[in-house]
Short mmCIF file of C-alpha atoms in Angstrom, two decimals:
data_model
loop_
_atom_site.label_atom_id
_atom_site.label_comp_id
_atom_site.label_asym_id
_atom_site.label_seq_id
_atom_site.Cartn_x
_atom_site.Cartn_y
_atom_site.Cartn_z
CA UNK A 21 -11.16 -0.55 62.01
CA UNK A 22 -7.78 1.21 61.63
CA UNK A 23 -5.59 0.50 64.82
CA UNK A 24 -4.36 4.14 66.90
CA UNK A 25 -1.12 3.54 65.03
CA UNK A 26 -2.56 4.07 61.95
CA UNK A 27 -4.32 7.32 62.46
CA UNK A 28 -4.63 9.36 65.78
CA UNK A 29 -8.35 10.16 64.29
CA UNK A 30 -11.72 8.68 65.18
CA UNK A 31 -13.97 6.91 62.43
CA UNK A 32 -11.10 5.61 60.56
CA UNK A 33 -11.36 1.94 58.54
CA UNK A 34 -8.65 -0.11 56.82
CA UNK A 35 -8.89 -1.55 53.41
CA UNK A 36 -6.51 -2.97 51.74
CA UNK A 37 -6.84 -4.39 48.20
CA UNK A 38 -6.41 -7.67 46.37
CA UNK A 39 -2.92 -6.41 45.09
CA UNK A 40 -1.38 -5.27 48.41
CA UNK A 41 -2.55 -1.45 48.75
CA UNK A 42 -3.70 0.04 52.27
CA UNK A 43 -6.04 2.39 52.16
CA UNK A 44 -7.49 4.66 55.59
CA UNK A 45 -10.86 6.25 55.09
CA UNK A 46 -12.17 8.21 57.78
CA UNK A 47 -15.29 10.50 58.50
CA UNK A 48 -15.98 12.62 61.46
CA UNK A 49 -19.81 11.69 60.65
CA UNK A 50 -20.68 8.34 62.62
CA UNK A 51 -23.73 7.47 60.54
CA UNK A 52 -21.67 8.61 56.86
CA UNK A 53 -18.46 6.55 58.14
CA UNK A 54 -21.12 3.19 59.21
CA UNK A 55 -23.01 3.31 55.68
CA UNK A 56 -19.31 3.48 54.11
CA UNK A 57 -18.57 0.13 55.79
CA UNK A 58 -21.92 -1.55 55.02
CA UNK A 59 -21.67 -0.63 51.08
CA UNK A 60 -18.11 -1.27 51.05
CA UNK A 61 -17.86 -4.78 52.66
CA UNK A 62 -21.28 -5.83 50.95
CA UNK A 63 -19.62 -4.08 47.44
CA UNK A 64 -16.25 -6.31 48.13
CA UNK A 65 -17.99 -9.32 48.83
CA UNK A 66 -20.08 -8.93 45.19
CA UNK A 67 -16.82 -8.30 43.39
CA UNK A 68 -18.16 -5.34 41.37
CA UNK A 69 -14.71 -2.62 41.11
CA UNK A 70 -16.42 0.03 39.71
CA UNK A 71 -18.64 0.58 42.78
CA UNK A 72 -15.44 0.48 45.04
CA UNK A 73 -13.87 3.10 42.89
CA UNK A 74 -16.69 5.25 42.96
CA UNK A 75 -16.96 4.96 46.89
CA UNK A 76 -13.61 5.98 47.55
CA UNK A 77 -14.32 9.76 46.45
CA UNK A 78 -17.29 10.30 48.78
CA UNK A 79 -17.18 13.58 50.80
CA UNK A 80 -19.71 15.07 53.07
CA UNK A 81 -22.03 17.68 51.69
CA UNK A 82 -22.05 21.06 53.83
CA UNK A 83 -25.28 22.56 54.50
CA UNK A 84 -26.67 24.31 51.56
CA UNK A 85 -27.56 27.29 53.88
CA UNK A 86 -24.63 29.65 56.72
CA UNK A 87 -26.27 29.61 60.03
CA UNK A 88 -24.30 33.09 60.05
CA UNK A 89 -23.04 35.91 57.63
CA UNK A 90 -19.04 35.17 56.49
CA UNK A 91 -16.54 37.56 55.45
CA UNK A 92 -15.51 37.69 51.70
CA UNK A 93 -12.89 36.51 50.56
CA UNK A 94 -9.41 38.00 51.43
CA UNK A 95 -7.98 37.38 47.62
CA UNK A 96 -6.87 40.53 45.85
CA UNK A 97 -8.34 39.05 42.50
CA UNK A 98 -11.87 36.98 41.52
CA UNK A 99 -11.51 33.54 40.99
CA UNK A 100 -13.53 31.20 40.06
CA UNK A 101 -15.53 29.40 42.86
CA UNK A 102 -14.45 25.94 43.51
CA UNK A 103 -16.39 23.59 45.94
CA UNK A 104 -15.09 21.96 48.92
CA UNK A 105 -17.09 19.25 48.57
CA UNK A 106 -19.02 17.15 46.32
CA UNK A 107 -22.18 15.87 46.30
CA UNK A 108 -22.68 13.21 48.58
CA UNK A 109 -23.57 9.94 46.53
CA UNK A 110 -25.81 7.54 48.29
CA UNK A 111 -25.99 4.67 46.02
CA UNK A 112 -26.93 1.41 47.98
CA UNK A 113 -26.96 -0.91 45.01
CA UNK A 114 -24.66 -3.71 45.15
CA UNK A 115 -25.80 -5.55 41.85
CA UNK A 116 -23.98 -4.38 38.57
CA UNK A 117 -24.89 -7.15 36.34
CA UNK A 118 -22.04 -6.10 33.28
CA UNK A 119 -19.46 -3.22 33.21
CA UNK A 120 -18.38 -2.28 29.55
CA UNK A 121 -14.41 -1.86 28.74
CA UNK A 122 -14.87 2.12 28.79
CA UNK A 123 -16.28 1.95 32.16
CA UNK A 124 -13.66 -0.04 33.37
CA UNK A 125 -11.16 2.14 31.55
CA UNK A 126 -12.36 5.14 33.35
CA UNK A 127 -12.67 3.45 36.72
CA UNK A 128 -8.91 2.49 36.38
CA UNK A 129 -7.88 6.26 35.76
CA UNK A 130 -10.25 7.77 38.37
CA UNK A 131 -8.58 5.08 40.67
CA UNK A 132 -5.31 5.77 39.91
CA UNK A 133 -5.88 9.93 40.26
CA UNK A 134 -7.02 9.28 43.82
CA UNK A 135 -3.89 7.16 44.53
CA UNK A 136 -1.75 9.26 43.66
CA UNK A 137 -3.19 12.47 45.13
CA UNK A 138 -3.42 10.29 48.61
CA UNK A 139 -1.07 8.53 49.30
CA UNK A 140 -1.18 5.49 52.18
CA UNK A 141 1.10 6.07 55.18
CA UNK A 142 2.50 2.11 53.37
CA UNK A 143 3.31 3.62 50.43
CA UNK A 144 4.81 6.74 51.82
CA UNK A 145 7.29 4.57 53.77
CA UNK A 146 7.62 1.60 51.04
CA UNK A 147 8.96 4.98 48.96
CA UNK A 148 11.84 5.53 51.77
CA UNK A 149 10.72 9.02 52.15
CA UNK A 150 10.47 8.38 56.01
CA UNK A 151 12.11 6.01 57.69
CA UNK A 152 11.53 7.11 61.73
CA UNK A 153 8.41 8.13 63.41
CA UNK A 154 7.53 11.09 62.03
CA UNK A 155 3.66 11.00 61.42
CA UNK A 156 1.67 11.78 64.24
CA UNK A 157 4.39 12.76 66.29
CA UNK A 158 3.96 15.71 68.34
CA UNK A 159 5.78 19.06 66.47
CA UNK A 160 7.77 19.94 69.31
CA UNK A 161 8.94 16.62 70.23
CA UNK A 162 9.92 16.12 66.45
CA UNK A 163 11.68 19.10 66.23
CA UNK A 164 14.04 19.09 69.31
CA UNK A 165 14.78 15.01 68.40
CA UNK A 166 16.10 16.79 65.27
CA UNK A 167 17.63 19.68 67.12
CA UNK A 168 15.78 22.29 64.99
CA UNK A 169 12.56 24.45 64.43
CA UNK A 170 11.68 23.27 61.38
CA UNK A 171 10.76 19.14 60.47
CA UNK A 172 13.31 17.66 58.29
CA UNK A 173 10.45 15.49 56.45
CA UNK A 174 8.93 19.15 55.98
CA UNK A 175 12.02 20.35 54.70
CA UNK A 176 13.10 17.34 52.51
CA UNK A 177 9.69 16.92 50.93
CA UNK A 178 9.55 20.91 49.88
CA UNK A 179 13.05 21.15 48.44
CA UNK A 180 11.88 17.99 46.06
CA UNK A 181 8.86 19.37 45.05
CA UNK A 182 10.27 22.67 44.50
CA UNK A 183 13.60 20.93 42.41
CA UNK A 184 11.63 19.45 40.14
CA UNK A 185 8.51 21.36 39.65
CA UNK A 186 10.36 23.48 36.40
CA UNK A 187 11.58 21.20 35.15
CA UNK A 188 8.80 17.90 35.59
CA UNK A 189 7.14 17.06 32.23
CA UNK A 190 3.45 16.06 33.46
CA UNK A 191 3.45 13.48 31.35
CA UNK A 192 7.06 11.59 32.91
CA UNK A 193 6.48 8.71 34.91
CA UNK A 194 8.42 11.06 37.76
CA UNK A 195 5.30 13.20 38.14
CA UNK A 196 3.37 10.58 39.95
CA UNK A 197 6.26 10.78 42.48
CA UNK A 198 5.55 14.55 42.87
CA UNK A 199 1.71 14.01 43.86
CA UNK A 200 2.76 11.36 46.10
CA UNK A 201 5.20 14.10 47.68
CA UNK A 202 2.92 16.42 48.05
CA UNK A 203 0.17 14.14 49.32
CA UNK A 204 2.75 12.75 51.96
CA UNK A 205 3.13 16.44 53.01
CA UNK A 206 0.03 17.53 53.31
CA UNK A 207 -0.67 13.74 55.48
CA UNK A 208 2.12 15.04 57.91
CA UNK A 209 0.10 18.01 59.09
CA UNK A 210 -2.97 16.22 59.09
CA UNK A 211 -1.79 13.66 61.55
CA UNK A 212 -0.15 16.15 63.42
CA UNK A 213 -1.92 15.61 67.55
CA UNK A 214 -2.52 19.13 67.47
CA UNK A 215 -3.07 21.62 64.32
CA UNK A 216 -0.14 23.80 63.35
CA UNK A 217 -2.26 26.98 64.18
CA UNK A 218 -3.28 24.85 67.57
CA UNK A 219 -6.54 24.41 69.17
CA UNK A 220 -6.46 26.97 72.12
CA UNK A 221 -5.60 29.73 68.93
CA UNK A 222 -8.72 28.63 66.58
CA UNK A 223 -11.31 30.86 67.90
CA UNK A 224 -8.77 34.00 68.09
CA UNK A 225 -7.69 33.29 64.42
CA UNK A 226 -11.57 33.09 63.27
CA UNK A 227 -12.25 36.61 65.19
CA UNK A 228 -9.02 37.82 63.20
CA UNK A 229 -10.48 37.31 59.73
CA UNK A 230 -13.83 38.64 60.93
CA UNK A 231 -12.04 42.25 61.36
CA UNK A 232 -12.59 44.66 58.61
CA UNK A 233 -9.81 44.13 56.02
CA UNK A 234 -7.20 46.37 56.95
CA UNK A 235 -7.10 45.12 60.34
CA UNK A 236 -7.32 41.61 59.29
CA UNK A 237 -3.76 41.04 58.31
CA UNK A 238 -2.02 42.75 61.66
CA UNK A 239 -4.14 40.83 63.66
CA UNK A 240 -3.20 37.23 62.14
CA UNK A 241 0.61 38.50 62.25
CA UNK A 242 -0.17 39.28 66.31
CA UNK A 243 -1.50 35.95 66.54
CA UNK A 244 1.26 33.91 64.70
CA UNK A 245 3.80 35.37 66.55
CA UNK A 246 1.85 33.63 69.92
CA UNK A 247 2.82 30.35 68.61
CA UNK A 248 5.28 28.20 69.67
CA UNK A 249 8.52 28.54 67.91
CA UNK A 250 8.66 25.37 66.07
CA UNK A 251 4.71 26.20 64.87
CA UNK A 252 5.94 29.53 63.66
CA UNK A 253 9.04 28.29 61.85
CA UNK A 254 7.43 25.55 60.36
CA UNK A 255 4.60 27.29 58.87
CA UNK A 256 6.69 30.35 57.42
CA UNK A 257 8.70 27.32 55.57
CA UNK A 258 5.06 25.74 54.53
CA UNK A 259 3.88 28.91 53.46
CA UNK A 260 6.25 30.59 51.28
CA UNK A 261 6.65 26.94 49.37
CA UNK A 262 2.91 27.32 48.91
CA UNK A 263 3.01 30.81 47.22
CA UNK A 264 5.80 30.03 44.81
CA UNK A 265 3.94 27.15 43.99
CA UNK A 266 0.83 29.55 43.53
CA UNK A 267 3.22 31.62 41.19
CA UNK A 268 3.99 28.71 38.85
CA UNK A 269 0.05 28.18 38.70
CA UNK A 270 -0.14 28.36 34.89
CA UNK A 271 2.05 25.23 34.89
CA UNK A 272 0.23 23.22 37.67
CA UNK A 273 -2.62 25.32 37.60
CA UNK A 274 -3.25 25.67 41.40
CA UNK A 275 -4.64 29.39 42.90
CA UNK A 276 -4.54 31.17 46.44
CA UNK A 277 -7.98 29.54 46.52
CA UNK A 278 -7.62 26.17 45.85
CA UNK A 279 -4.54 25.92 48.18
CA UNK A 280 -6.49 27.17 50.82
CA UNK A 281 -9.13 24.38 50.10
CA UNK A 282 -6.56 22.13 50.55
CA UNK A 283 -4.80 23.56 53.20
CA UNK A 284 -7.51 25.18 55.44
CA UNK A 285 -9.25 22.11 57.60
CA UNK A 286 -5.57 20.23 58.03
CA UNK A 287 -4.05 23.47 59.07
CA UNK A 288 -6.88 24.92 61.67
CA UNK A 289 -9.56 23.07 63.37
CA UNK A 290 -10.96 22.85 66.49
CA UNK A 291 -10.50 20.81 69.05
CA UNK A 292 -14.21 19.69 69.05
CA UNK A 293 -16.41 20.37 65.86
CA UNK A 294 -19.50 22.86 67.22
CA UNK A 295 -21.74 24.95 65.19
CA UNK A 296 -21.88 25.05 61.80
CA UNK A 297 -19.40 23.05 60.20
CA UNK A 298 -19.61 24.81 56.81
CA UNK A 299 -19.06 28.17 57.99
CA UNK A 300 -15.58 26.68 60.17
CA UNK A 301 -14.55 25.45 56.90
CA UNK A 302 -15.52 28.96 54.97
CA UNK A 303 -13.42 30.78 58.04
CA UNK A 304 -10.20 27.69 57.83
CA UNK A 305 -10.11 28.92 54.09
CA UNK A 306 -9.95 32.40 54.37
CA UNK A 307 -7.71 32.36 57.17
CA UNK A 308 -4.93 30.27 54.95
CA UNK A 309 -5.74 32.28 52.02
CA UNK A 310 -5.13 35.37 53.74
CA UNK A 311 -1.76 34.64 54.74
CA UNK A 312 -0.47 33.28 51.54
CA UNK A 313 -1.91 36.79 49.71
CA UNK A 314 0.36 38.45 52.90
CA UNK A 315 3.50 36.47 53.12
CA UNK A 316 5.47 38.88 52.80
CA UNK A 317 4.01 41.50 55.30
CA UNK A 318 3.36 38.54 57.44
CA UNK A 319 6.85 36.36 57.98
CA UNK A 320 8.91 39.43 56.39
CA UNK A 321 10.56 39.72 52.62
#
């Protein structure tokens, strides 16, 4: 198990590979996170890679069925629906008597994807983008060590991202530096102690984007402007890097909707998970997604 220095969150295991990577995987689920250890410990003492690979990419499925009805959502155009989650894959088998070349081909590239896209806190550091505590530290602490509002590492990883994206081939070697950028940024405010939107606001947020559209958006600026300063700064930085990454979307092909996927759960949560998980996450999404449609009105041109 993953010592408190590692991760502030519960559930969270260690592995680190033959080569030297560290890896922290982590379920709120008890039972999911236990069957993760079994099959992973009795998968690394058969040897077989491919099952490893395929291990690392389980998620937990949300119930099929909304214990209550949701708003729709706040985008001004129809996108596509993409899922939160995938199917939860509950292969026990630890025999694989042969794996062909393409198999091991494939496992190599899907291993290699998730790498990049999640980066370790090791690798992170090993890359010299951080060099003092910055992850898990608590945002206002951070900020007035730094004598500011906004995080430096917030600040340094967005004008990186946001120099090269133009100009990045996807194909340069560089790129893989980008999605461990961006995966280092989004790790920040998920080991933040408390959620930039903060616990004691998640319930008034989630009544916000219940409100009947027009109301929605002066209600969420009423409630931003409740935050603490260094919340409020920081998030107007996060946000308006997020929508002119949205506007280069036919280049890296990312939507209002997929950021707020992304974005939703690290950025609001509660304090402790009640109800129906699946309709928090359907409320986290809409809530991020309606700001990044409202920047403007929101933080101001």
């Amino acid at each position: 198990m993953a010592s408190k220095d590692k991760s502030s969150k519960k559930n969270v295991f260690e592995l680190k590979t033959r080569q030297g990577t560290e890896l922290l995987i982590q379920s709120d689920n008890d039972s999911v996170i236990n069957d993760w250890f079994k099959v992973l410990s009795g998968t690394i003492s058969s040897q077989v890679c491919v099952r490893l690979s395929a291990l690392m990419f389980l998620t937990i499925e949300p119930d099929e069925t909304l214990e209550e009805e949701t708003p729709d959502s706040p985008g001004v155009e129809k996108h596509d629906k993409e899922k939160d989650h995938k199917d939860l894959k509950k292969s026990r088998s630890t025999k694989v008597s042969s794996i062909d070349s393409s198999e091991q081909k494939k496992t190599k590239k899907n291993l290699k994807k998730f790498l990049m896209r999640r980066p370790t806190l090791q690798a992170v550091r090993e890359k010299g983008y951080i060099k003092d505590q910055v992850f898990g530290a608590n945002l206002a602490n951070l900020c007035q060590r730094e004598n500011g509002t906004v995080p430096k590492f917030v600040k340094l990883c967005i004008e990186h991202v946001e120099e090269y994206d133009e100009k990045l081939d996807l194909r340069d070697s560089k790129w893989e530096d980008i999605h461990v950028i961006t995966g280092a940024l989004k790790m920040f405010f998920r080991e933040l102690p408390e959620p930039l939107f903060t616990f004691n606001h998640f319930n008034d947020f989630v009544n916000a984007i219940k409100q009947e559209p027009r109301q929605r958006v002066s209600a969420v600026k009423d409630l931003i402007r409740q935050l603490p300063k260094p919340n409020q700064d920081t998030m107007q930085v996060l946000f308006r890097h997020l929508k002119r990454v949205i506007e280069n979307g036919e280049k890296n092909r990312m939507t209002y909707q997929s950021i707020a996927i992304v974005f939703g759960p690290t950025l609001l949560k509660p304090e402790k998970e009640t109800g129906n998980i699946a309709v928090h996450t359907v409320y986290q999404n809409q809530i991020v997604e309606l700001i990044l449609l409202e920047v403007g009105s929101i933080f101001g041109r």
